[in-house]
PDB file of C-alpha atoms and ligand atoms in Angstrom:
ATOM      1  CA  UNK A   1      22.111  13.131 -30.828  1.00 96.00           C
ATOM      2  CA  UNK A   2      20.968  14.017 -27.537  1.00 98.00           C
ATOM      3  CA  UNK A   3      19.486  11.521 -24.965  1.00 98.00           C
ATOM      4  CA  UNK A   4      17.714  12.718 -22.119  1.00 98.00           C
ATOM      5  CA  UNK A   5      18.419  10.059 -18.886  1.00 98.00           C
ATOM      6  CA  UNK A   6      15.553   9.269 -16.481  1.00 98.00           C
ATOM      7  CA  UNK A   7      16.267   6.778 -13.478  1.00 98.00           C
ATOM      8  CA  UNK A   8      14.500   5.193 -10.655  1.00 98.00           C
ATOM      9  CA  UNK A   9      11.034   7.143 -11.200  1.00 98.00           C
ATOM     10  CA  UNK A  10       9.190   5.147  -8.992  1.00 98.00           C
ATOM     11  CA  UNK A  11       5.579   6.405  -9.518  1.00 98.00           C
ATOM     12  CA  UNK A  12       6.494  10.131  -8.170  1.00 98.00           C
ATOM     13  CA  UNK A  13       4.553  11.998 -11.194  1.00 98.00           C
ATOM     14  CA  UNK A  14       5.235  15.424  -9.779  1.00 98.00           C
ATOM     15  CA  UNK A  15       8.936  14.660  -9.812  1.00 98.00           C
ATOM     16  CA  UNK A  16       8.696  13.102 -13.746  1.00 98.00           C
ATOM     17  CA  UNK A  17       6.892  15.785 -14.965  1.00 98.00           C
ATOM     18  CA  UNK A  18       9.021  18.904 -12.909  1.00 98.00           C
ATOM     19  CA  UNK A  19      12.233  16.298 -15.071  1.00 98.00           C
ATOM     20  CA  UNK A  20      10.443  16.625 -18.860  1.00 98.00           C
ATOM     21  CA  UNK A  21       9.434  20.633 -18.591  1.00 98.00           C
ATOM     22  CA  UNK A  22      13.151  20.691 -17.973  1.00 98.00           C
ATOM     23  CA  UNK A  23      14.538  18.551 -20.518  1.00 98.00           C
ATOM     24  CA  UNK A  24      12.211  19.813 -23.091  1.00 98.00           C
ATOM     25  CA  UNK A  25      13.705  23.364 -22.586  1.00 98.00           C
ATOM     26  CA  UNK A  26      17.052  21.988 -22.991  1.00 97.00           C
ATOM     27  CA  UNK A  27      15.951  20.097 -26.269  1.00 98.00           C
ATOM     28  CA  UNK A  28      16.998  16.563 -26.726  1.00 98.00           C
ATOM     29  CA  UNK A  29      16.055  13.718 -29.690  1.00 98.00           C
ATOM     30  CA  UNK A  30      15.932  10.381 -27.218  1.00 98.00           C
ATOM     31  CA  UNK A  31      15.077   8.914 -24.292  1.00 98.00           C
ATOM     32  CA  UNK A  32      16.759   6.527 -22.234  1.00 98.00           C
ATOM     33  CA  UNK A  33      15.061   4.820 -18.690  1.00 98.00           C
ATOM     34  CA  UNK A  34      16.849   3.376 -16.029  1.00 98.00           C
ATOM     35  CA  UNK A  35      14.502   1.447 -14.739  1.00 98.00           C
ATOM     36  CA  UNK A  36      12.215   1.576 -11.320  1.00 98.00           C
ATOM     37  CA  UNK A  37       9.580   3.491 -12.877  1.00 98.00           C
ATOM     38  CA  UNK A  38       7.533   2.311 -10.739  1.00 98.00           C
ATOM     39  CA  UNK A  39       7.565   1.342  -6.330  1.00 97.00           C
ATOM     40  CA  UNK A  40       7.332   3.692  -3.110  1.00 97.00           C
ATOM     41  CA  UNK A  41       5.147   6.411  -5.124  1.00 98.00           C
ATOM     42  CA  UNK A  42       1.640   6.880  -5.398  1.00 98.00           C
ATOM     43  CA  UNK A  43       1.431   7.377  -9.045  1.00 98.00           C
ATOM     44  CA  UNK A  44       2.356   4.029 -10.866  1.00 98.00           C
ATOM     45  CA  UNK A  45      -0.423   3.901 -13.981  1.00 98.00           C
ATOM     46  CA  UNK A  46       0.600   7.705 -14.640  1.00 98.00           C
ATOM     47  CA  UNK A  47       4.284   7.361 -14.917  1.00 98.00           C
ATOM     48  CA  UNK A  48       3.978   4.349 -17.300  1.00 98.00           C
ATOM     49  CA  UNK A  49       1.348   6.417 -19.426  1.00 98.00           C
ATOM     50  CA  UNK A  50       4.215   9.154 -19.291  1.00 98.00           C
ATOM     51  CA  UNK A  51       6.922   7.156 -19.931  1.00 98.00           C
ATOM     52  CA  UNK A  52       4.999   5.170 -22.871  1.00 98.00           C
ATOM     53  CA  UNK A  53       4.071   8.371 -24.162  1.00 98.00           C
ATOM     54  CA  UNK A  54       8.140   9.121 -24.981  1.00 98.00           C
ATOM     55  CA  UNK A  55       8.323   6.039 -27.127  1.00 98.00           C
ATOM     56  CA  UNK A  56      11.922   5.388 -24.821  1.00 98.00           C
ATOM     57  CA  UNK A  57      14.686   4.501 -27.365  1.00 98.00           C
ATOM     58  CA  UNK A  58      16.497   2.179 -24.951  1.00 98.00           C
ATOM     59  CA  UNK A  59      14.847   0.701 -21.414  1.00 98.00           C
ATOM     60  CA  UNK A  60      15.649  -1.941 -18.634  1.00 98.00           C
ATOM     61  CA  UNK A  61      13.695  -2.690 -15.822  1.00 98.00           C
ATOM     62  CA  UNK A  62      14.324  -2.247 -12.164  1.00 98.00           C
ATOM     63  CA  UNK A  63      13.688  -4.952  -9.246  1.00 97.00           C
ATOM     64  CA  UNK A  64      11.214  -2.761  -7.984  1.00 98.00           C
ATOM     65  CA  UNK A  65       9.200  -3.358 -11.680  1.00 98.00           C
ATOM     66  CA  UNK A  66       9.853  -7.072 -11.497  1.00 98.00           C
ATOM     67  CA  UNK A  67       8.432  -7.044  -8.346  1.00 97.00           C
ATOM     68  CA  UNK A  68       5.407  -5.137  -9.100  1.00 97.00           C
ATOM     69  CA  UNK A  69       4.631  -7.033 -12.143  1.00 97.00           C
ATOM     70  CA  UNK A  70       4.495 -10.376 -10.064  1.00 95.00           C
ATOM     71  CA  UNK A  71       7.553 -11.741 -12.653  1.00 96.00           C
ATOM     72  CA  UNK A  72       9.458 -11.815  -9.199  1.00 95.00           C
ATOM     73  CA  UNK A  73       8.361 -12.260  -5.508  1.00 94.00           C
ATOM     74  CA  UNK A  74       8.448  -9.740  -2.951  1.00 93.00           C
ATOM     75  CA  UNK A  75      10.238 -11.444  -0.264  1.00 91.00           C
ATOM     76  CA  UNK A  76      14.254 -10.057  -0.334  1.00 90.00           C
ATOM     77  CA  UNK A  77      12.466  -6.269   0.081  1.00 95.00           C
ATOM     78  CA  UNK A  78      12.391  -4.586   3.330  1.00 95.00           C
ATOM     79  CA  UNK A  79       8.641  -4.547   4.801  1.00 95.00           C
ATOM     80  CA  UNK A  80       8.252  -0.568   3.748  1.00 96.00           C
ATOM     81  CA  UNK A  81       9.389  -1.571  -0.007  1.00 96.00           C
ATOM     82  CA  UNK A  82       7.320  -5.053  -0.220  1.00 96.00           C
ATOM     83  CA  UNK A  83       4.221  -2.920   1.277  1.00 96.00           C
ATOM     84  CA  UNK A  84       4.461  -0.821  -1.552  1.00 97.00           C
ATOM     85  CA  UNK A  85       5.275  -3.037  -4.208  1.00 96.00           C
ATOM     86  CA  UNK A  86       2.259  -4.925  -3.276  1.00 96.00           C
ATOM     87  CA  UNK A  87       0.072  -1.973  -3.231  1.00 97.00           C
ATOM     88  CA  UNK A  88       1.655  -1.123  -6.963  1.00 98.00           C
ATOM     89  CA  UNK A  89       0.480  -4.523  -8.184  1.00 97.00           C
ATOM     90  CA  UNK A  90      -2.286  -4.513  -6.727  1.00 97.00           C
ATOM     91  CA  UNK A  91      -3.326  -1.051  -8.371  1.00 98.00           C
ATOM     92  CA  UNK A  92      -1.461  -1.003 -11.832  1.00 98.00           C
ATOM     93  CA  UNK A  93      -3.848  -1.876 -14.879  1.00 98.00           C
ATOM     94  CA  UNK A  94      -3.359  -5.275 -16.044  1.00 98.00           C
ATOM     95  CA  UNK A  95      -2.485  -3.885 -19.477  1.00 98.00           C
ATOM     96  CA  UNK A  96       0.960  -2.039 -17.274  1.00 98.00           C
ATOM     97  CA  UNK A  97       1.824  -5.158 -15.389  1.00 98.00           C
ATOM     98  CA  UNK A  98       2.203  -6.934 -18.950  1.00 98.00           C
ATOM     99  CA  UNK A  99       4.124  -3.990 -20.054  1.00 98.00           C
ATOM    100  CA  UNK A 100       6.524  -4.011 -17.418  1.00 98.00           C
ATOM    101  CA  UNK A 101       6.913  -7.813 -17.591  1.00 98.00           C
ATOM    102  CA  UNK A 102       8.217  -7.085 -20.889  1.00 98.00           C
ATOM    103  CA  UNK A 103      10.497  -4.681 -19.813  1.00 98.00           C
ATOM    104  CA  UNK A 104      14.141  -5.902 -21.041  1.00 98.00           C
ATOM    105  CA  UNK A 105      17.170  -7.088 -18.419  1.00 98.00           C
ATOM    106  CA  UNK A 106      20.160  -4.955 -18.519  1.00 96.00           C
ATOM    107  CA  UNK A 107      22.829  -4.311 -19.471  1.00 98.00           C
ATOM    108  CA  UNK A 108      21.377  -3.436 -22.866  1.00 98.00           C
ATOM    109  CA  UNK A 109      23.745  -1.543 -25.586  1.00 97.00           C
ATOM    110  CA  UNK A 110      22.554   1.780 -26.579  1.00 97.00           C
ATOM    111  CA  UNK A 111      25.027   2.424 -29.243  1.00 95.00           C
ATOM    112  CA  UNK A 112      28.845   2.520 -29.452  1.00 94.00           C
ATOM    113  CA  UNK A 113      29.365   5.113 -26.950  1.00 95.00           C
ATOM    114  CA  UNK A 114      26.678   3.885 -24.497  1.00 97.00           C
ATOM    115  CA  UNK A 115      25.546   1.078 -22.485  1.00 98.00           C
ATOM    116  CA  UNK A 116      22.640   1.081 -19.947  1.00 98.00           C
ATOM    117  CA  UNK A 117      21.901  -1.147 -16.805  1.00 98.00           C
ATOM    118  CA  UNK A 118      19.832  -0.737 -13.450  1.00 98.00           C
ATOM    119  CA  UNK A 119      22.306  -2.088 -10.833  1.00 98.00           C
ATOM    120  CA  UNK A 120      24.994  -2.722 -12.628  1.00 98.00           C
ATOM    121  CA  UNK A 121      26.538  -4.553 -16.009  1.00 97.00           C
ATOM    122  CA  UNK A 122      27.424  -8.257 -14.669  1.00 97.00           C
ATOM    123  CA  UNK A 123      23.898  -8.224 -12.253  1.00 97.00           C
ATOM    124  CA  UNK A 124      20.941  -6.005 -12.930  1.00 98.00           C
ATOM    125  CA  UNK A 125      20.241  -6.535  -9.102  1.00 97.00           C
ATOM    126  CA  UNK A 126      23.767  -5.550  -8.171  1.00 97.00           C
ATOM    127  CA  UNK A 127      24.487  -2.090  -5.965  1.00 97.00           C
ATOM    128  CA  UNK A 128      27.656  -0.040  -7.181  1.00 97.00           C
ATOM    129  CA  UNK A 129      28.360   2.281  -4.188  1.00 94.00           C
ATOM    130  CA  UNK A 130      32.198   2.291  -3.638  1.00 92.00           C
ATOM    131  CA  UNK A 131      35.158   2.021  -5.879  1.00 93.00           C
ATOM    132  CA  UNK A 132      35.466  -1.794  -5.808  1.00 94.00           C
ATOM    133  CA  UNK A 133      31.867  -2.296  -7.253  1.00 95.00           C
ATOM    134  CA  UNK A 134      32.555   0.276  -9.974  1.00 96.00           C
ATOM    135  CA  UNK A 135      36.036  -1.804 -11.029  1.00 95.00           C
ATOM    136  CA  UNK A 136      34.335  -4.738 -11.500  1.00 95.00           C
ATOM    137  CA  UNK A 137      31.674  -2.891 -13.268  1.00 97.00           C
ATOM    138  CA  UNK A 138      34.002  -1.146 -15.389  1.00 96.00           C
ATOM    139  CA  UNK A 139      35.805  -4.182 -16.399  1.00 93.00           C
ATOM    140  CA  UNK A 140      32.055  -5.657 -17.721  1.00 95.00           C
ATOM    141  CA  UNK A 141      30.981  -2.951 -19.298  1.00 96.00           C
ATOM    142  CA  UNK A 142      31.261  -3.185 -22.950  1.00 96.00           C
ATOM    143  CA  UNK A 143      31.231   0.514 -23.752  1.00 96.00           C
ATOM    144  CA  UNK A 144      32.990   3.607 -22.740  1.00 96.00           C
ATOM    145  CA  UNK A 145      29.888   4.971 -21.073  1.00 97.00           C
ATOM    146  CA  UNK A 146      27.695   2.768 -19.173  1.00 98.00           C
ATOM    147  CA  UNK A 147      24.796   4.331 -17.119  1.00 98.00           C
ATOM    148  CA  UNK A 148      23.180   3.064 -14.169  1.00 98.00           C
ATOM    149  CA  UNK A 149      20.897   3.496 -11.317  1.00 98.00           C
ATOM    150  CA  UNK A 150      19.443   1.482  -8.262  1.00 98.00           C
ATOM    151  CA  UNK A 151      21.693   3.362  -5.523  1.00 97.00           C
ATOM    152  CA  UNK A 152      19.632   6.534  -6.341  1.00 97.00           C
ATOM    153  CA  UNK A 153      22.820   8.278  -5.964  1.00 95.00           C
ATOM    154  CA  UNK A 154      24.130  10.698  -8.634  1.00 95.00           C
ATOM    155  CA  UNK A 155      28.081   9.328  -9.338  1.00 94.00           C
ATOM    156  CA  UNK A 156      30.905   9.592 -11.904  1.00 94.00           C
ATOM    157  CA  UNK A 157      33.480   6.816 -12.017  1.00 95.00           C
ATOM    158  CA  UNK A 158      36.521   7.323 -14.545  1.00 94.00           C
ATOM    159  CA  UNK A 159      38.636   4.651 -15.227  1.00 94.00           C
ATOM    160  CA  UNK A 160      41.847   6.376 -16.972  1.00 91.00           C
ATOM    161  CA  UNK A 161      44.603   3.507 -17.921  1.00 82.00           C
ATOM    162  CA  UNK A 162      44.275   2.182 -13.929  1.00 82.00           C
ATOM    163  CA  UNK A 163      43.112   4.833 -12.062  1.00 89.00           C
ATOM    164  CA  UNK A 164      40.074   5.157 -10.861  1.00 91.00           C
ATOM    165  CA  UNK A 165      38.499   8.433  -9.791  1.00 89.00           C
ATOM    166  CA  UNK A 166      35.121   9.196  -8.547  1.00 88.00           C
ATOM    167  CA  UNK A 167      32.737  12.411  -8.577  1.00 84.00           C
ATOM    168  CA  UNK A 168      29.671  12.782  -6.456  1.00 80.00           C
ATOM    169  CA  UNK A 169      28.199  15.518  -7.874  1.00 74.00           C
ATOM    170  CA  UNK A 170      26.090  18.038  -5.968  1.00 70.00           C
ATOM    171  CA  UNK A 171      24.992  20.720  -8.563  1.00 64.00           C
ATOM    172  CA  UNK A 172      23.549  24.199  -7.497  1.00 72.00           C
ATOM    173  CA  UNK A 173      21.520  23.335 -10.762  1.00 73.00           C
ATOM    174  CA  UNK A 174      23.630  21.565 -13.666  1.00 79.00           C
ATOM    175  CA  UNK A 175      27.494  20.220 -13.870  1.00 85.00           C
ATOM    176  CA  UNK A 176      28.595  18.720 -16.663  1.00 86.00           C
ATOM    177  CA  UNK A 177      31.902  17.283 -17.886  1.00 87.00           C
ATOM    178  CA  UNK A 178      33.100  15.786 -21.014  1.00 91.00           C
ATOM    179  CA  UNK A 179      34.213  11.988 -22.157  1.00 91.00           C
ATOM    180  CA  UNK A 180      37.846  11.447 -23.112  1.00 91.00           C
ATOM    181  CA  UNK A 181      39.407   9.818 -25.185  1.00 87.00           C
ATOM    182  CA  UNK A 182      40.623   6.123 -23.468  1.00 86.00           C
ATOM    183  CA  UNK A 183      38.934   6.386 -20.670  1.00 93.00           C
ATOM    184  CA  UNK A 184      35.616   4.183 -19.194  1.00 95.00           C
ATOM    185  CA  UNK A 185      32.644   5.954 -17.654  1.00 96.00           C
ATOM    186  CA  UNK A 186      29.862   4.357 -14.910  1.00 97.00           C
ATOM    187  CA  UNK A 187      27.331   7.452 -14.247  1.00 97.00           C
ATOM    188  CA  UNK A 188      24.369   7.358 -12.169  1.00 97.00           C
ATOM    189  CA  UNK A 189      22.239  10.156 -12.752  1.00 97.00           C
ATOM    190  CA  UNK A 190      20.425  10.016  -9.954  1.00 96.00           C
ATOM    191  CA  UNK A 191      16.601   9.447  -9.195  1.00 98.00           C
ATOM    192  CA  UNK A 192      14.351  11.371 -10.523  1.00 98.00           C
ATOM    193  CA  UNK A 193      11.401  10.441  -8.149  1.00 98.00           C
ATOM    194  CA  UNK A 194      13.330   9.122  -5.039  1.00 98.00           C
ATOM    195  CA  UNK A 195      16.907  10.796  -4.000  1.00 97.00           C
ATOM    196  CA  UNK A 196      18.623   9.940  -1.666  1.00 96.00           C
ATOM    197  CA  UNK A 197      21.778  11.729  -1.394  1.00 94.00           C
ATOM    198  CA  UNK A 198      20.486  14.197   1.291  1.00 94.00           C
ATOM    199  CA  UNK A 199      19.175  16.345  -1.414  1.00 95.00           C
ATOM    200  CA  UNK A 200      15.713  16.366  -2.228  1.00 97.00           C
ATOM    201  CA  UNK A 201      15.381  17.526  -5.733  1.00 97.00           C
ATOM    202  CA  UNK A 202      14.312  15.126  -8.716  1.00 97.00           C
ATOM    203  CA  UNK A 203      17.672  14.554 -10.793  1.00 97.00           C
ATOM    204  CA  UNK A 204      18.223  13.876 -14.340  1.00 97.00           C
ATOM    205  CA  UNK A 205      20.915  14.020 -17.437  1.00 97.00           C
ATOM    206  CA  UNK A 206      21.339  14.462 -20.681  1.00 98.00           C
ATOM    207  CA  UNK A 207      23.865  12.965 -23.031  1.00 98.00           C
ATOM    208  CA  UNK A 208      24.942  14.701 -25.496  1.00 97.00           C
ATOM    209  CA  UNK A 209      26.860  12.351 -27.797  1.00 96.00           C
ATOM    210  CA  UNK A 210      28.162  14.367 -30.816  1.00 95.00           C
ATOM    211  CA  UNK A 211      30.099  16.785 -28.175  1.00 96.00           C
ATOM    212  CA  UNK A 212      30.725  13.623 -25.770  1.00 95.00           C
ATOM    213  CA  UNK A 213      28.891  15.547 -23.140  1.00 96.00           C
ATOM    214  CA  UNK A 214      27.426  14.386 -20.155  1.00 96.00           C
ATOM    215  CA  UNK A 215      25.361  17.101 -17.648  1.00 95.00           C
ATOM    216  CA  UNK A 216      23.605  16.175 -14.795  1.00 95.00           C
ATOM    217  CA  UNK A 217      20.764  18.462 -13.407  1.00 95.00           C
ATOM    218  CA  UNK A 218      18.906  18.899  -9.886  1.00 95.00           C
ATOM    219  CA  UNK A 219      15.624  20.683  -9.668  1.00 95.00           C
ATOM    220  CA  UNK A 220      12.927  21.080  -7.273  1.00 96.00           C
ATOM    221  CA  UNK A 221       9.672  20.087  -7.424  1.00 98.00           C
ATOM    222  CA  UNK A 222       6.352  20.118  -5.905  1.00 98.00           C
ATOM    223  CA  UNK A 223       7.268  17.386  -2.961  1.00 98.00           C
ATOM    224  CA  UNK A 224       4.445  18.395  -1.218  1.00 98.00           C
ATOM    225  CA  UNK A 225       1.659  17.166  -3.881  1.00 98.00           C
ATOM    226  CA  UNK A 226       3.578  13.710  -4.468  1.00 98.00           C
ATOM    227  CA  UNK A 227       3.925  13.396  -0.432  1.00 98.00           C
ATOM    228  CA  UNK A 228       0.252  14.201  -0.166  1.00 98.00           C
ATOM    229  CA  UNK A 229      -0.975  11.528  -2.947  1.00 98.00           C
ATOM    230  CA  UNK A 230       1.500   8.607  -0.701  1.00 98.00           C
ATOM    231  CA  UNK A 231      -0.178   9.564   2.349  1.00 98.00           C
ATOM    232  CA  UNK A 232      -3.746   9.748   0.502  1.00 98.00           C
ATOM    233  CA  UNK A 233      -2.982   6.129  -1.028  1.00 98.00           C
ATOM    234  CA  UNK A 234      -2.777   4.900   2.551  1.00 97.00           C
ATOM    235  CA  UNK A 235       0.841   4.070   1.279  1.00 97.00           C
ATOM    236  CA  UNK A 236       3.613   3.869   4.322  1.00 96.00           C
ATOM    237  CA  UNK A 237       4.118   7.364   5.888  1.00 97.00           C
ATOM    238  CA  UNK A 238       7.641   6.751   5.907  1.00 97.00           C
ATOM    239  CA  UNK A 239       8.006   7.214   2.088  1.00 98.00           C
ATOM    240  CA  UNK A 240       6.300  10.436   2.044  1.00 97.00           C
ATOM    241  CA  UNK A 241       9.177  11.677   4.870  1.00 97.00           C
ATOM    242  CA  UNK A 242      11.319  10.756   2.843  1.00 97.00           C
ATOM    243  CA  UNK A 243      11.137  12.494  -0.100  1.00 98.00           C
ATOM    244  CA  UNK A 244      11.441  15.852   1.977  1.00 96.00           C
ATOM    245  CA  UNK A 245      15.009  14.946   3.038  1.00 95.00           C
ATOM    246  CA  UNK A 246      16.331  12.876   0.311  1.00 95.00           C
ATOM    247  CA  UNK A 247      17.128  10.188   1.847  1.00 93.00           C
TER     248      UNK A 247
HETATM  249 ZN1   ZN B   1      15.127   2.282  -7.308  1.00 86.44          ZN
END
């Protein structure tokens, strides 16, 4: 069984789309999202038709969708962020603010290898940057692999008896590495529509759970068209830079 991994979309089509040619090359049975399909981009409706069309085996929603589907208020966002989840509620069908106000809280239990969660497994608002955060996340998780997102940040923690070691991978294209035995996992793929590890390109992964595989890809896209459509939607300016530099 292979799942493909999609994280923190938010609306960037052009970034989704470059993600799924990809993954359907590589061939996988499931899909697995994140959460934050949808904030800062200019293509909110879209990605949810996309995402929809997968039929997802496993999804949790991201503060940005809460947000946007008016389940929670915009006031603890930054004034870029609360501009534009106001502009996504304000332009999403009422049929896909319904649909993400459905969307399950994390963490949510894949199967016995796998757990998924958008910040992190004790709070789905919770941001696990340093090695402190991904202890206590660890030590919640009820899985040896739990996935996450929110930091838009690809990361591997590994918890081996009690050390903890980190990766921040920065593929030419793909690295990959395999689960052992007793240990815990905490990935982050990365964002597919919004990086912000200095390095533009839309990231992904797919687990591959027969060979206890995880890879994690990078892979450029057409940044200019999904920069364009921000500016177009009168969106702030800011989030069109920003997808240039990754950050
Ligand atoms: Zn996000």
């Amino acid at each position: 069984m292979r799942y493909l991994v999609l994280a923190d979309i938010h609306a960037n089509i052009e970034a989704l789309d470059a993600c799924l040619a990809d993954a359907r090359a590589r061939k996988y049975d499931r899909t697995i999202v994140l959460g934050d399909l949808v904030g800062y981009g200019a293509d909110p409706d879209a990605v949810i038709n996309r995402v929809c069309a997968l039929d997802p085996f496993a999804m949790v929603r991201g503060n940005h969708d809460k947000v946007a589907c008016g389940i929670e208020p915009a006031e603890e966002f930054n004034s870029i962020a609360r501009n534009a989840a106001l502009w996504t509620r304000d332009v999403l069908t009422q049929e896909h603010r319904d649909w993400l106000a459905g969307l399950p809280q994390g963490p949510c239990q894949v199967d016995d290898l796998m757990e998924i969660c958008h910040g992190s497994p004790f709070d789905e608002d919770a941001y696990i940057f340093d090695e402190l955060d991904a202890l206590r996340a660890l030590k919640a998780s009820t899985r040896p692999l739990c996935l996450f997102g929110h930091t838009h940040c690809p990361i591997a923690f590994d918890l081996r008896k009690d050390t903890l070691e980190s990766t921040a991978p920065s593929p030419p294209l793909a690295v990959q590495f395999f689960l052992i035995g007793q240990s815990k996992y905490l990935v982050n793929p990365g964002a597919v529509g919004q990086p912000r590890d200095g390095d533009p390109r839309a990231a992904y992964a797919i687990v591959d759970v027969d060979n206890r595989r995880v890879e994690l890809f990078r892979l450029t896209y057409p940044v200019e068209h999904a920069q364009a459509k921000v500016i177009a939607a009168g969106l702030p300016e800011v989030l069109a830079h920003r997808l240039a530099v990754g950050r």
